[in-house]
Tab-separated table of C-alpha atoms in Angstrom:
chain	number	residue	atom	x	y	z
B	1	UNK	CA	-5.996	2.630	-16.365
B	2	UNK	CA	-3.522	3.487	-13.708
B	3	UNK	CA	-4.314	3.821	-10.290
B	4	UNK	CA	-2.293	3.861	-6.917
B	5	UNK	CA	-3.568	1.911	-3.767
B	6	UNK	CA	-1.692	3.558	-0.250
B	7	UNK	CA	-1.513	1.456	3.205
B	8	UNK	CA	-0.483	2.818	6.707
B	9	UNK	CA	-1.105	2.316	10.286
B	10	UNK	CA	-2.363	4.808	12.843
B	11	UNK	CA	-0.830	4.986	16.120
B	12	UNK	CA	-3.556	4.479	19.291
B	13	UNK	CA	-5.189	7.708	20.699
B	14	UNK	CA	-4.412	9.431	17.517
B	15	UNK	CA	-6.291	12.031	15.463
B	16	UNK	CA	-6.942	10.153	11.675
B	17	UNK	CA	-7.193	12.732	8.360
B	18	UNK	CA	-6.213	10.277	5.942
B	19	UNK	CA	-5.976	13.159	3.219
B	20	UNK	CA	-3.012	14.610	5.056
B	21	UNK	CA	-1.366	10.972	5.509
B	22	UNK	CA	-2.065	10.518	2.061
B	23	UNK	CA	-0.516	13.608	0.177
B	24	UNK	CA	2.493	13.822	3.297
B	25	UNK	CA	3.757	9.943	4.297
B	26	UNK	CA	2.576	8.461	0.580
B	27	UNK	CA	3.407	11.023	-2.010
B	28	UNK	CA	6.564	13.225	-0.240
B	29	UNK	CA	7.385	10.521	1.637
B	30	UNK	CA	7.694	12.371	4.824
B	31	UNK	CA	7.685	10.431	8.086
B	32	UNK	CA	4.629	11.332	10.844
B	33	UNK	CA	4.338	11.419	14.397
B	34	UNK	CA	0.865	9.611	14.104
B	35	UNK	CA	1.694	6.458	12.069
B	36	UNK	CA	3.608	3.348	12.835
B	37	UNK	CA	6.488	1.882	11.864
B	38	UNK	CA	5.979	-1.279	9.569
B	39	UNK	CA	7.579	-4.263	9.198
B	40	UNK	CA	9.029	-3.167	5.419
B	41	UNK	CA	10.884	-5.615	4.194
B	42	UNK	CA	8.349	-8.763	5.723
B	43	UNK	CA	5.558	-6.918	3.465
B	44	UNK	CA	7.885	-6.944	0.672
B	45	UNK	CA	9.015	-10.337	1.108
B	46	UNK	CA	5.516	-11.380	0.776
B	47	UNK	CA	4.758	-9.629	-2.405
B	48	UNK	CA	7.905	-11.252	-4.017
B	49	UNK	CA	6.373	-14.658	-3.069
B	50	UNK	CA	2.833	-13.536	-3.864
B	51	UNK	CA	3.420	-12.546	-7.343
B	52	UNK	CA	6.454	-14.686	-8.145
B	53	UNK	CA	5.760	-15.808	-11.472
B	54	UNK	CA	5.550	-11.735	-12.481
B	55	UNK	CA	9.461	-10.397	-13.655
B	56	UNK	CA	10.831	-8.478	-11.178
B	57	UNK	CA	13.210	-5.440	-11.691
B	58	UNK	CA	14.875	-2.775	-9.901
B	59	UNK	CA	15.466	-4.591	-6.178
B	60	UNK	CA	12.042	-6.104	-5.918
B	61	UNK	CA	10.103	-2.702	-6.737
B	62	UNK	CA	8.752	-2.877	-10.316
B	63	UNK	CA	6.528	-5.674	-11.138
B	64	UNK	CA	5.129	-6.477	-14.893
B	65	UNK	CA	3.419	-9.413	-16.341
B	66	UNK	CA	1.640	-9.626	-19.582
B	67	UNK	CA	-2.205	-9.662	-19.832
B	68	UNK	CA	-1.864	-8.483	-16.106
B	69	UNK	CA	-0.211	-5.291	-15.985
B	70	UNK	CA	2.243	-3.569	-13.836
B	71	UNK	CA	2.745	-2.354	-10.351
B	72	UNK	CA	5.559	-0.207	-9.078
B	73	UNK	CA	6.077	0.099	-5.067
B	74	UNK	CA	6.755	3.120	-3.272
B	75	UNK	CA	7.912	3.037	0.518
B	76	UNK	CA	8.846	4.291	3.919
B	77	UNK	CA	9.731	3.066	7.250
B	78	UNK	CA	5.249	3.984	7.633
B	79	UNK	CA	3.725	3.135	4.663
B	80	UNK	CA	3.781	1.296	1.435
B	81	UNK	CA	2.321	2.468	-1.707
B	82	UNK	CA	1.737	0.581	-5.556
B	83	UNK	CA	1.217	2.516	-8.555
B	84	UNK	CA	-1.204	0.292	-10.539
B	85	UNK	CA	-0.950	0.246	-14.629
B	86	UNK	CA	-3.576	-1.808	-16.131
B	87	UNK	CA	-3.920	-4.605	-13.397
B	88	UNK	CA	-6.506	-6.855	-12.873
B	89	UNK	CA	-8.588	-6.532	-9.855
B	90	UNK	CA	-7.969	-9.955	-8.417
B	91	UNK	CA	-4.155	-8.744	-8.463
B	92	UNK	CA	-4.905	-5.616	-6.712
B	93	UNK	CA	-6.962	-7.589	-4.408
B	94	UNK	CA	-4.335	-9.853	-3.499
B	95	UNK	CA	-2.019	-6.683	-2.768
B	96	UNK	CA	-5.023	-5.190	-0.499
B	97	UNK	CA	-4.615	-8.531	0.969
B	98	UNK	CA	-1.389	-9.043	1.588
B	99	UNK	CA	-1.475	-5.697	3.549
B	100	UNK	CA	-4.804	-6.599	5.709
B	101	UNK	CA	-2.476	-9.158	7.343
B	102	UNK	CA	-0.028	-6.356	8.501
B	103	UNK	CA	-2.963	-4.523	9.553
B	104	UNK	CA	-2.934	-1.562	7.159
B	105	UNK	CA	-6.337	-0.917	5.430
B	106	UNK	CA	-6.277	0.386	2.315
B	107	UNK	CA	-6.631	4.232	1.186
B	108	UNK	CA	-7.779	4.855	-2.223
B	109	UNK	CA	-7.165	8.416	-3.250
B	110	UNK	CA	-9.171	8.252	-6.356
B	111	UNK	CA	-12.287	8.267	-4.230
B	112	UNK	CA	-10.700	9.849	-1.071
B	113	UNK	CA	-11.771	6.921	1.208
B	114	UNK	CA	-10.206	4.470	3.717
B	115	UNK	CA	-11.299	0.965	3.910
B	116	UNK	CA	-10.925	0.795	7.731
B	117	UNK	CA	-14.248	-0.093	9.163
B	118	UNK	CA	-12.068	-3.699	10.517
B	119	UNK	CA	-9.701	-2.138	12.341
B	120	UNK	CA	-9.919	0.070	16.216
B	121	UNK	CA	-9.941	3.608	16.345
């Protein structure tokens, strides 16, 4: 099963549709007045170290391990995205995680919801 699991952050004092975000900033890639810039290559950094012991092509963005799956990374100066093939949910979860501590909640498009009860409006 493939999925994809998106991550942003909203500027203060502005308006959230997380649909828009979604299909503008995570799948054309366009940047948005509304969302921050992240720290890129920190996040990145720490998924290298996270999932070390996974083989790691093309610059640090394709990920594979057997019996685990694969993850691909997608970003922008705003948001980071990972297209999921087969993984285990305690890998995703450590992704999700790995992104809480940069602040960015997670947006699952498969169920069009944002898991961002945590963080201010």
């Amino acid at each position: 099963m493939s999925m994809d699991l998106n991550f942003w952050k909203y500027k203060k004092n502005t308006a959230h549709d997380h649909a828009t975000v979604y299909q503008t900033a995570c799948c054309d890639g366009e940047v948005m007045e509304v969302l921050e810039i992240l720290p890129i290559d920190d996040i990145l950094k720490k998924v290298t170290t996270t999932f070390s012991d996974w083989t790691i092509q093309d610059g640090g963005k394709d990920f594979e391990k057997e019996g685990h799956g694969a993850f691909q990374i997608f970003t922008t100066s705003q948001i980071v995205r990972f297209d999921c093939y087969g993984m285990q949910e305690a890998d995703m979860n450590a992704l999700m995680d790995i992104l809480i501590d940069f602040g960015c909640p997670l947006y699952d498009p498969q169920i069009s919801t944002r898991f961002d009860s945590w963080t201010e409006r």
